[in-house]
mmCIF file of C-alpha atoms in Angstrom:
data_model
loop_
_atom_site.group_PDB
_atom_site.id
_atom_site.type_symbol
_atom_site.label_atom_id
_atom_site.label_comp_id
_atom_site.label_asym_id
_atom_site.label_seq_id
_atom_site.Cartn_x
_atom_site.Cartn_y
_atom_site.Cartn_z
ATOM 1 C CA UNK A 1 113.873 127.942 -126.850
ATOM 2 C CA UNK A 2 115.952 129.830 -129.238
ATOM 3 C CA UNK A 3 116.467 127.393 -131.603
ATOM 4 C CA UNK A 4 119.656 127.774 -133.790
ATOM 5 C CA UNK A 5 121.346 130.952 -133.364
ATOM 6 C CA UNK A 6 124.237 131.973 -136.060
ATOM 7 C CA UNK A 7 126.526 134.763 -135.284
ATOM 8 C CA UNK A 8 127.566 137.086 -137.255
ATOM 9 C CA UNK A 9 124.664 137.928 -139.194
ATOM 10 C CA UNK A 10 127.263 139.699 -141.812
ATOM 11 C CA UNK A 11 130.551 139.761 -142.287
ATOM 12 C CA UNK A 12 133.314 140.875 -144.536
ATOM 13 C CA UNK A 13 137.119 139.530 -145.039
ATOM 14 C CA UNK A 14 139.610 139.718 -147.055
ATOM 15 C CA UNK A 15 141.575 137.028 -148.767
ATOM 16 C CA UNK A 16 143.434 135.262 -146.416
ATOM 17 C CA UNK A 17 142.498 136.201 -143.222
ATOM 18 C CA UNK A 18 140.928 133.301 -141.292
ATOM 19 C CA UNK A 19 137.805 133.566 -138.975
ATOM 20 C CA UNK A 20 135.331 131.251 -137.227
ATOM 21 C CA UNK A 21 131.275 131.404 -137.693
ATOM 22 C CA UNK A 22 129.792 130.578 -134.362
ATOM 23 C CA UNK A 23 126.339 128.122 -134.302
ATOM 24 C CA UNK A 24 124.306 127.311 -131.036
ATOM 25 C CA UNK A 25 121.015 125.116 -130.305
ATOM 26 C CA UNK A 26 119.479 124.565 -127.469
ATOM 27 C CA UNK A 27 117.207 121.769 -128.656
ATOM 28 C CA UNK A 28 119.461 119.063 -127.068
ATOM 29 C CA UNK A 29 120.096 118.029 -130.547
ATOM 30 C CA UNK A 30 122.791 115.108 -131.107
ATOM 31 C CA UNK A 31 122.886 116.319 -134.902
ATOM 32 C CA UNK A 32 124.579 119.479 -136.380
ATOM 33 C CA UNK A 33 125.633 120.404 -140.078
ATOM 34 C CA UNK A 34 127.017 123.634 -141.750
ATOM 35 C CA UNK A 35 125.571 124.513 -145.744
ATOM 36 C CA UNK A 36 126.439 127.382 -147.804
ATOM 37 C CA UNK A 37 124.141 128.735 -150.524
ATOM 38 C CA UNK A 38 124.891 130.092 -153.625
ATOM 39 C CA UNK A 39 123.170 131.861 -155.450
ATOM 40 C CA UNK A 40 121.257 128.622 -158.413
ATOM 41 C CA UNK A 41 122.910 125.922 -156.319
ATOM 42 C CA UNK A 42 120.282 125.295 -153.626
ATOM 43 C CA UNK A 43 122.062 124.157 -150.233
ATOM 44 C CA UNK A 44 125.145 122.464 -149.887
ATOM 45 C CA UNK A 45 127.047 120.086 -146.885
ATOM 46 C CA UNK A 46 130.046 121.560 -145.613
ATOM 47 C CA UNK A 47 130.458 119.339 -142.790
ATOM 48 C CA UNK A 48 128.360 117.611 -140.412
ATOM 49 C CA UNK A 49 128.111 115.944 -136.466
ATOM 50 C CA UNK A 50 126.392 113.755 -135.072
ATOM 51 C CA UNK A 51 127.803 114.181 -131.333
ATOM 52 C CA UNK A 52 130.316 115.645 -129.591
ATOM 53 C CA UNK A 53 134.232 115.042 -130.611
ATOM 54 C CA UNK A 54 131.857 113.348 -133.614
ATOM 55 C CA UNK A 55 132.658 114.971 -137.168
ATOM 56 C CA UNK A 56 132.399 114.090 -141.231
ATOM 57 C CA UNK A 57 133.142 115.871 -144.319
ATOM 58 C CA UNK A 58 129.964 116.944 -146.164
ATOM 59 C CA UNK A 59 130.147 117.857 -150.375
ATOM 60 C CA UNK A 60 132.058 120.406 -150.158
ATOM 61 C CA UNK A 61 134.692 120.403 -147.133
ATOM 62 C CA UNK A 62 137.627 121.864 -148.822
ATOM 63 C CA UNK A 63 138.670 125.446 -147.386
ATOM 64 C CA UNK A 64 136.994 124.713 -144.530
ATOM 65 C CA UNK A 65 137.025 123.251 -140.312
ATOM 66 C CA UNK A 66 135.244 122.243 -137.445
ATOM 67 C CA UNK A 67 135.524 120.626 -134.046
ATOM 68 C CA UNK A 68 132.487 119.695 -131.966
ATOM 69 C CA UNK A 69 133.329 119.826 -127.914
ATOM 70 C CA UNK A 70 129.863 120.324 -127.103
ATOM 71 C CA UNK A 71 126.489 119.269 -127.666
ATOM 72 C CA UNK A 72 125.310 123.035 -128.159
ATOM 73 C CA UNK A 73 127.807 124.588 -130.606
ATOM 74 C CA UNK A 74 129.206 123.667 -133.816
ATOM 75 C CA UNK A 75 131.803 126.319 -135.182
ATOM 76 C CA UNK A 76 133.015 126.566 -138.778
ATOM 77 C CA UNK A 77 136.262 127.929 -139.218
ATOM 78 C CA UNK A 78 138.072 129.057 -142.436
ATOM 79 C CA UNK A 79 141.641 129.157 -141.935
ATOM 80 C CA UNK A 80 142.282 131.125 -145.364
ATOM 81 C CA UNK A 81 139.490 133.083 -146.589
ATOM 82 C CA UNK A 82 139.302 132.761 -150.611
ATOM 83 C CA UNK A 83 136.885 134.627 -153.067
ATOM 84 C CA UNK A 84 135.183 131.381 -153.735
ATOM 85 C CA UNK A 85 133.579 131.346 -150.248
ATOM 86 C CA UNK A 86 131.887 134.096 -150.655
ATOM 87 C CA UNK A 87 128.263 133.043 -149.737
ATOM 88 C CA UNK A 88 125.441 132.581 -146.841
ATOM 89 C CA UNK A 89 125.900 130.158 -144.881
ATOM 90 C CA UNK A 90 123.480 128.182 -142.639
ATOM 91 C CA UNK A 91 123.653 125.821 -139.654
ATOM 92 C CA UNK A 92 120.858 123.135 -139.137
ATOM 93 C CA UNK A 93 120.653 120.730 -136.184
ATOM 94 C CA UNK A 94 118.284 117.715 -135.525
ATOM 95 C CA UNK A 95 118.029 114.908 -133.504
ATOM 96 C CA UNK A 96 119.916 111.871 -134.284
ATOM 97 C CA UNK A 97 117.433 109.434 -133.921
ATOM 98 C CA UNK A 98 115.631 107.218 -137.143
ATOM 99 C CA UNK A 99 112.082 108.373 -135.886
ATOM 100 C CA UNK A 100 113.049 111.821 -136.544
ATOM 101 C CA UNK A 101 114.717 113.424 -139.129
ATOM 102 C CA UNK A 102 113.194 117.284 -138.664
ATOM 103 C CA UNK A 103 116.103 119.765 -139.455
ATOM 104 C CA UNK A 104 115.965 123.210 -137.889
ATOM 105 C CA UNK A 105 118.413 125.869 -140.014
ATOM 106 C CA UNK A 106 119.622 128.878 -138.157
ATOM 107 C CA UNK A 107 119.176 132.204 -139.918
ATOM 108 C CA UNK A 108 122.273 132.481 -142.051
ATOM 109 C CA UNK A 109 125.558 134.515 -141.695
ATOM 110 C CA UNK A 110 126.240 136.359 -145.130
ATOM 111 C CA UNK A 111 130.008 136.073 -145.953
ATOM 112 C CA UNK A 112 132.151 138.568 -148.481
ATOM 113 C CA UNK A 113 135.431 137.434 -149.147
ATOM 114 C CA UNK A 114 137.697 140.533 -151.129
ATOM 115 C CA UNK B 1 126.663 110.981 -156.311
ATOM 116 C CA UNK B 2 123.053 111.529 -155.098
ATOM 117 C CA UNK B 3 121.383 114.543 -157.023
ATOM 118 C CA UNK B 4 118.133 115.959 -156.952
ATOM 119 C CA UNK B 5 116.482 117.933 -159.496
ATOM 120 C CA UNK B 6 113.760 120.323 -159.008
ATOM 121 C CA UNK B 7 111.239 122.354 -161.477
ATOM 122 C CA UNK B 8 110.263 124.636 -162.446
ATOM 123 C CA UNK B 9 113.157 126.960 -160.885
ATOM 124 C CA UNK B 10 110.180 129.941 -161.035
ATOM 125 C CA UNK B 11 106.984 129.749 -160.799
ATOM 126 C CA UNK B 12 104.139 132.764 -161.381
ATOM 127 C CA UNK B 13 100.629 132.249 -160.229
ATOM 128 C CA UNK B 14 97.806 134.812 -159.377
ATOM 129 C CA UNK B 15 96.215 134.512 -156.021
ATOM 130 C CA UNK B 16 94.160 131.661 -155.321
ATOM 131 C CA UNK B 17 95.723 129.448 -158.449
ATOM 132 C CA UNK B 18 97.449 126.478 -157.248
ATOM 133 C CA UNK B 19 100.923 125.630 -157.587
ATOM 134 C CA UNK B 20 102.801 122.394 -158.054
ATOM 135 C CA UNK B 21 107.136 121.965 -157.532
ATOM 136 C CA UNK B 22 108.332 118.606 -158.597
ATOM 137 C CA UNK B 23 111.509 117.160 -157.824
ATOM 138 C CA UNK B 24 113.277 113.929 -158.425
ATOM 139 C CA UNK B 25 115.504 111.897 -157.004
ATOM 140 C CA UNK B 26 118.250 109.525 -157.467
ATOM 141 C CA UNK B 27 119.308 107.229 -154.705
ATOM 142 C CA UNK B 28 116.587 104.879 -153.752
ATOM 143 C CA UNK B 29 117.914 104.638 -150.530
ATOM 144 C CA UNK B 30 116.191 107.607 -149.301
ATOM 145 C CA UNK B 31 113.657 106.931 -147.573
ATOM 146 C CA UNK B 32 113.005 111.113 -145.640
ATOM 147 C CA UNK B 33 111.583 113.847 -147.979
ATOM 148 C CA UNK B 34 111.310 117.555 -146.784
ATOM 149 C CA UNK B 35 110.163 120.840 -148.046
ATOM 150 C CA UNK B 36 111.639 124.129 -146.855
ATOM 151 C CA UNK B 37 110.360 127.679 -147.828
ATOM 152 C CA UNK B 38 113.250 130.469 -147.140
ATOM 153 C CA UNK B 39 111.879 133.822 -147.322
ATOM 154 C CA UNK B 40 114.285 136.601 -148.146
ATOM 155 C CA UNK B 41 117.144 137.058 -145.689
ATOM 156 C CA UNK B 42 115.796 134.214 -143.726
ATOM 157 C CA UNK B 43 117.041 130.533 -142.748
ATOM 158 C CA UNK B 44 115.223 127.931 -144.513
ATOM 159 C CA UNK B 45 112.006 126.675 -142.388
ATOM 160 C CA UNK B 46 110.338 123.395 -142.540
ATOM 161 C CA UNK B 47 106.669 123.213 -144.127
ATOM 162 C CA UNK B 48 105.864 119.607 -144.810
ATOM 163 C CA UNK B 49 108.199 116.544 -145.029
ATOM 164 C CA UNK B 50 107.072 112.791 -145.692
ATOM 165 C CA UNK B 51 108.792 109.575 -144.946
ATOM 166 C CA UNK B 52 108.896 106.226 -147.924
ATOM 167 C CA UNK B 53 106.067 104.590 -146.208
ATOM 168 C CA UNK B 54 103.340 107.390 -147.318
ATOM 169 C CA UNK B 55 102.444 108.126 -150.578
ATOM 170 C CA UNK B 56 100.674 111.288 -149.476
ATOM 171 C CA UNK B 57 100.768 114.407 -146.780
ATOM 172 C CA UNK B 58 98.153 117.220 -146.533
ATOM 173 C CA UNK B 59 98.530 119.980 -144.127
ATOM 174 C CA UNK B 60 95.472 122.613 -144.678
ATOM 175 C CA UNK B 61 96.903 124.290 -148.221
ATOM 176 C CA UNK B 62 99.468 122.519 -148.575
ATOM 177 C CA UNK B 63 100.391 118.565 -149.429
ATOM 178 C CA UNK B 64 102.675 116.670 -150.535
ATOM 179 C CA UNK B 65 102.798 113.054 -152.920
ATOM 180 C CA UNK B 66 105.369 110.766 -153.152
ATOM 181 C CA UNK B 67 105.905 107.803 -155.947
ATOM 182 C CA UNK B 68 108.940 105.957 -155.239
ATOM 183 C CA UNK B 69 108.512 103.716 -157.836
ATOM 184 C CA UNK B 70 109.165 106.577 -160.097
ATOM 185 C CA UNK B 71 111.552 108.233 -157.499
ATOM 186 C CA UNK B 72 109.287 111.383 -157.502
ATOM 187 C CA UNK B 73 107.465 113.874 -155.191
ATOM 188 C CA UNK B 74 105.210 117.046 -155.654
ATOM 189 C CA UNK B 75 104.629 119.609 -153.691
ATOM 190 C CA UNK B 76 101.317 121.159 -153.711
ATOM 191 C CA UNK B 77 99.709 124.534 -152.388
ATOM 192 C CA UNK B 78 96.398 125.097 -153.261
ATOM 193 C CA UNK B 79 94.349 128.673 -152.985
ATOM 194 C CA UNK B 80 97.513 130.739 -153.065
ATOM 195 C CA UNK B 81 98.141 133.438 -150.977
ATOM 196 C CA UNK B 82 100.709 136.860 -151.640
ATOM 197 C CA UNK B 83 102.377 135.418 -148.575
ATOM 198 C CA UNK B 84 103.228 131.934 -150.036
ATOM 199 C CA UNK B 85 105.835 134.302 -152.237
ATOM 200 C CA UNK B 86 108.840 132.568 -151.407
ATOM 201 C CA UNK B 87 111.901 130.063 -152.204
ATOM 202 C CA UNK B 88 110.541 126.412 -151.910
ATOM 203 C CA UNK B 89 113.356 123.580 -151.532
ATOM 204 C CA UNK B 90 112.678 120.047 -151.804
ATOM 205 C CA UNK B 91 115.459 117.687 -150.311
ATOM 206 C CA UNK B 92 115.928 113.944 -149.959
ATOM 207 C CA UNK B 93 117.817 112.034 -147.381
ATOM 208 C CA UNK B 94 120.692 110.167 -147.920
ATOM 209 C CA UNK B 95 121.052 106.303 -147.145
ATOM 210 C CA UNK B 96 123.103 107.062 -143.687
ATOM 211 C CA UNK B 97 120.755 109.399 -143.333
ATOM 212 C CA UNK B 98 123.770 111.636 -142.316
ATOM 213 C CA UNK B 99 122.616 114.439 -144.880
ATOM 214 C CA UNK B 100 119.735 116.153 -146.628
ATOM 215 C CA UNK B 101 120.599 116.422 -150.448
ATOM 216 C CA UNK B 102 118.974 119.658 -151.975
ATOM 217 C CA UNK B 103 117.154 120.664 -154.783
ATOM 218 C CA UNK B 104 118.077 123.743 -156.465
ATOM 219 C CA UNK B 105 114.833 126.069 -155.559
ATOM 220 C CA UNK B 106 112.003 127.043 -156.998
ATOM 221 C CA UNK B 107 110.902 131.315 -156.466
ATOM 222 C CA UNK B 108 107.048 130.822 -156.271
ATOM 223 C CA UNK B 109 105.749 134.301 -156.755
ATOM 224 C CA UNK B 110 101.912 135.157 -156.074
ATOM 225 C CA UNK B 111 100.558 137.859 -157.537
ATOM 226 C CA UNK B 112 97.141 139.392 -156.690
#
Protein backbone atom coordinates (compact mmCIF):
# COMPACT_ATOMS: atom_id res chain seq x y z
CA UNK A 1 0.00 0.00 0.00
CA UNK A 2 1.00 3.52 -0.47
CA UNK A 3 -0.81 4.97 2.06
CA UNK A 4 -1.67 8.73 1.61
CA UNK A 5 0.03 10.29 -1.19
CA UNK A 6 -0.04 14.37 -1.46
CA UNK A 7 0.96 15.98 -4.62
CA UNK A 8 2.77 18.61 -5.02
CA UNK A 9 5.36 18.26 -2.55
CA UNK A 10 6.04 22.26 -3.09
CA UNK A 11 4.51 24.79 -4.59
CA UNK A 12 4.49 28.48 -5.14
CA UNK A 13 1.53 31.06 -6.20
CA UNK A 14 0.83 34.19 -6.30
CA UNK A 15 -2.07 36.09 -4.87
CA UNK A 16 -4.98 35.24 -6.58
CA UNK A 17 -4.37 32.57 -8.69
CA UNK A 18 -6.39 29.48 -7.69
CA UNK A 19 -5.05 25.82 -7.68
CA UNK A 20 -6.07 22.40 -6.35
CA UNK A 21 -3.78 20.07 -3.91
CA UNK A 22 -4.39 16.53 -4.93
CA UNK A 23 -4.69 13.62 -1.86
CA UNK A 24 -5.00 9.76 -2.55
CA UNK A 25 -5.30 6.54 -0.15
CA UNK A 26 -5.56 3.38 -0.95
CA UNK A 27 -6.48 2.07 2.48
CA UNK A 28 -10.22 1.81 1.54
CA UNK A 29 -10.69 4.46 4.05
CA UNK A 30 -14.39 5.97 4.42
CA UNK A 31 -12.65 9.01 6.32
CA UNK A 32 -10.58 11.92 4.81
CA UNK A 33 -9.58 15.46 6.27
CA UNK A 34 -7.25 18.32 5.03
CA UNK A 35 -4.96 20.40 8.07
CA UNK A 36 -2.58 23.10 7.55
CA UNK A 37 0.28 23.82 9.95
CA UNK A 38 1.67 26.83 10.96
CA UNK A 39 4.40 27.40 12.24
CA UNK A 40 3.28 27.48 16.89
CA UNK A 41 -0.25 26.46 15.93
CA UNK A 42 0.02 22.66 15.86
CA UNK A 43 -2.54 21.17 13.18
CA UNK A 44 -5.60 22.58 12.11
CA UNK A 45 -9.17 21.16 10.24
CA UNK A 46 -9.73 22.59 7.01
CA UNK A 47 -12.38 20.35 6.00
CA UNK A 48 -13.24 16.86 6.40
CA UNK A 49 -15.31 13.51 4.71
CA UNK A 50 -16.55 10.87 5.81
CA UNK A 51 -17.68 9.25 2.31
CA UNK A 52 -18.10 10.02 -0.97
CA UNK A 53 -20.40 13.21 -2.11
CA UNK A 54 -19.98 13.37 2.05
CA UNK A 55 -18.31 16.80 3.20
CA UNK A 56 -18.07 19.31 6.51
CA UNK A 57 -16.33 22.41 7.30
CA UNK A 58 -13.43 21.86 9.74
CA UNK A 59 -11.90 25.18 12.02
CA UNK A 60 -10.79 26.89 9.56
CA UNK A 61 -12.76 26.49 6.09
CA UNK A 62 -12.70 29.98 4.89
CA UNK A 63 -10.54 30.49 1.57
CA UNK A 64 -10.88 27.17 0.92
CA UNK A 65 -12.98 23.86 -1.20
CA UNK A 66 -13.50 20.41 -1.66
CA UNK A 67 -15.69 17.80 -3.29
CA UNK A 68 -15.34 14.09 -2.57
CA UNK A 69 -16.50 11.80 -5.83
CA UNK A 70 -14.48 9.04 -4.73
CA UNK A 71 -13.52 6.95 -1.99
CA UNK A 72 -9.67 7.39 -2.90
CA UNK A 73 -9.15 11.15 -3.39
CA UNK A 74 -9.97 14.15 -1.53
CA UNK A 75 -8.81 17.46 -3.35
CA UNK A 76 -8.48 20.87 -1.71
CA UNK A 77 -8.91 23.66 -3.86
CA UNK A 78 -8.23 27.41 -3.24
CA UNK A 79 -10.08 29.45 -5.58
CA UNK A 80 -8.06 32.77 -4.60
CA UNK A 81 -4.74 32.24 -3.23
CA UNK A 82 -4.09 34.89 -0.26
CA UNK A 83 -0.79 35.46 1.78
CA UNK A 84 -2.49 34.05 4.78
CA UNK A 85 -2.42 30.50 3.32
CA UNK A 86 0.82 30.31 3.14
CA UNK A 87 1.61 27.00 5.03
CA UNK A 88 2.07 22.96 4.84
CA UNK A 89 -0.59 21.31 4.48
CA UNK A 90 -1.46 17.65 5.28
CA UNK A 91 -4.14 15.10 4.36
CA UNK A 92 -5.06 12.25 6.87
CA UNK A 93 -7.57 9.46 6.20
CA UNK A 94 -9.01 6.72 8.55
CA UNK A 95 -11.63 4.46 8.73
CA UNK A 96 -14.97 5.56 9.74
CA UNK A 97 -15.81 3.09 12.07
CA UNK A 98 -16.08 3.66 16.33
CA UNK A 99 -13.56 0.68 16.84
CA UNK A 100 -11.04 2.59 15.03
CA UNK A 101 -10.02 5.91 15.06
CA UNK A 102 -6.12 5.46 13.65
CA UNK A 103 -5.37 8.53 11.36
CA UNK A 104 -2.75 8.13 8.66
CA UNK A 105 -1.34 11.88 7.43
CA UNK A 106 0.17 12.07 4.02
CA UNK A 107 3.53 13.79 3.78
CA UNK A 108 2.62 17.43 3.39
CA UNK A 109 2.57 19.83 0.35
CA UNK A 110 4.46 23.15 1.37
CA UNK A 111 2.47 26.18 0.01
CA UNK A 112 3.97 29.98 -0.70
CA UNK A 113 1.49 32.37 -1.47
CA UNK A 114 3.32 36.00 -2.92
CA UNK B 1 -14.63 25.48 21.35
CA UNK B 2 -12.58 22.35 22.22
CA UNK B 3 -8.82 23.30 22.92
CA UNK B 4 -5.99 21.42 23.94
CA UNK B 5 -2.97 22.59 25.57
CA UNK B 6 0.31 20.99 25.53
CA UNK B 7 3.80 21.54 27.55
CA UNK B 8 6.41 22.11 27.59
CA UNK B 9 6.54 23.46 23.80
CA UNK B 10 10.59 22.28 24.04
CA UNK B 11 12.01 19.94 25.71
CA UNK B 12 16.10 19.17 26.15
CA UNK B 13 17.23 15.90 27.54
CA UNK B 14 20.63 14.01 27.23
CA UNK B 15 20.51 10.50 25.98
CA UNK B 16 19.03 7.97 28.06
CA UNK B 17 17.03 10.72 30.42
CA UNK B 18 13.42 10.33 30.15
CA UNK B 19 11.01 12.68 28.91
CA UNK B 20 7.45 13.51 29.82
CA UNK B 21 4.76 15.92 27.32
CA UNK B 22 1.57 16.69 29.06
CA UNK B 23 -1.42 17.92 27.54
CA UNK B 24 -4.90 18.77 28.59
CA UNK B 25 -8.02 18.77 27.44
CA UNK B 26 -11.31 20.37 27.44
CA UNK B 27 -14.34 18.58 26.15
CA UNK B 28 -15.10 15.55 28.16
CA UNK B 29 -16.64 14.09 25.39
CA UNK B 30 -13.54 12.76 24.02
CA UNK B 31 -13.16 9.69 24.57
CA UNK B 32 -9.74 8.86 21.54
CA UNK B 33 -6.25 10.21 22.52
CA UNK B 34 -3.26 10.04 20.01
CA UNK B 35 0.33 10.93 19.84
CA UNK B 36 2.07 11.83 16.60
CA UNK B 37 5.89 12.50 16.17
CA UNK B 38 6.60 14.58 12.74
CA UNK B 39 10.14 14.58 11.94
CA UNK B 40 11.39 17.41 9.79
CA UNK B 41 9.81 17.67 6.35
CA UNK B 42 7.72 14.72 7.18
CA UNK B 43 3.81 14.00 7.69
CA UNK B 44 2.93 13.44 11.17
CA UNK B 45 3.09 9.50 12.11
CA UNK B 46 1.24 7.73 14.76
CA UNK B 47 3.29 6.38 17.92
CA UNK B 48 0.83 5.49 20.62
CA UNK B 49 -2.87 6.49 21.03
CA UNK B 50 -5.29 5.34 23.97
CA UNK B 51 -9.01 5.21 24.13
CA UNK B 52 -11.25 6.61 27.75
CA UNK B 53 -11.52 3.13 28.96
CA UNK B 54 -7.56 2.76 29.79
CA UNK B 55 -5.82 4.65 32.11
CA UNK B 56 -2.50 3.42 30.75
CA UNK B 57 -0.50 2.30 27.32
CA UNK B 58 3.13 1.04 27.18
CA UNK B 59 4.75 0.22 23.97
CA UNK B 60 8.62 -0.81 24.69
CA UNK B 61 10.02 3.04 25.46
CA UNK B 62 7.30 4.59 25.19
CA UNK B 63 3.71 4.89 27.24
CA UNK B 64 1.19 6.76 27.68
CA UNK B 65 -1.40 7.69 31.03
CA UNK B 66 -4.58 9.03 30.93
CA UNK B 67 -6.75 10.69 34.00
CA UNK B 68 -9.99 11.77 32.79
CA UNK B 69 -11.11 12.81 35.89
CA UNK B 70 -8.59 15.51 35.63
CA UNK B 71 -8.96 15.64 31.75
CA UNK B 72 -5.17 14.87 31.42
CA UNK B 73 -2.64 12.60 29.61
CA UNK B 74 1.26 12.16 29.56
CA UNK B 75 3.29 10.98 27.28
CA UNK B 76 6.28 9.15 28.32
CA UNK B 77 9.65 7.93 26.62
CA UNK B 78 11.99 6.47 28.73
CA UNK B 79 15.96 5.75 27.87
CA UNK B 80 16.09 8.39 25.17
CA UNK B 81 17.59 7.95 22.07
CA UNK B 82 19.27 10.92 19.41
CA UNK B 83 16.58 9.52 17.16
CA UNK B 84 13.54 10.31 19.42
CA UNK B 85 14.64 14.16 18.30
CA UNK B 86 11.48 15.16 16.97
CA UNK B 87 7.99 17.18 17.09
CA UNK B 88 5.58 15.22 19.46
CA UNK B 89 1.70 16.17 19.08
CA UNK B 90 -0.85 15.09 21.40
CA UNK B 91 -4.54 15.33 20.06
CA UNK B 92 -7.98 14.52 21.44
CA UNK B 93 -11.07 13.51 19.63
CA UNK B 94 -13.99 15.37 19.36
CA UNK B 95 -17.56 14.16 20.57
CA UNK B 96 -18.68 13.24 16.74
CA UNK B 97 -15.60 11.97 16.62
CA UNK B 98 -15.49 13.77 13.17
CA UNK B 99 -12.03 15.48 14.13
CA UNK B 100 -8.77 15.20 16.02
CA UNK B 101 -8.20 18.55 17.98
CA UNK B 102 -4.35 19.31 18.28
CA UNK B 103 -2.01 20.32 20.66
CA UNK B 104 0.44 22.85 19.75
CA UNK B 105 3.85 20.59 19.75
CA UNK B 106 6.40 19.95 21.77
CA UNK B 107 10.42 19.84 19.88
CA UNK B 108 11.94 17.02 22.09
CA UNK B 109 15.61 17.31 21.39
CA UNK B 110 18.14 14.47 22.59
CA UNK B 111 21.39 15.24 22.97
CA UNK B 112 24.24 12.72 23.49
Amino acid sequence: NAGVTQTPKFQVLKTGQSMTLQCAQDMNHEYMSWYRQDPGMGLRLIHYSVGAGITDQGEVPNGYNVSRSTTEDFPLRLLSAAPSQTSVYFCASRMWTESSYEQYFGPGTRLTVT
Amino acid sequence: GENVEQHPSTLSVQEGDSAVIKCTYSDSASNYFPWYKQELGKGPQLIIDIRSNVGEKKDQRIAVTLNKTAKHFSLHITETQPEDSAVYFCAASTKAGTALIFGKGTTLSVSS
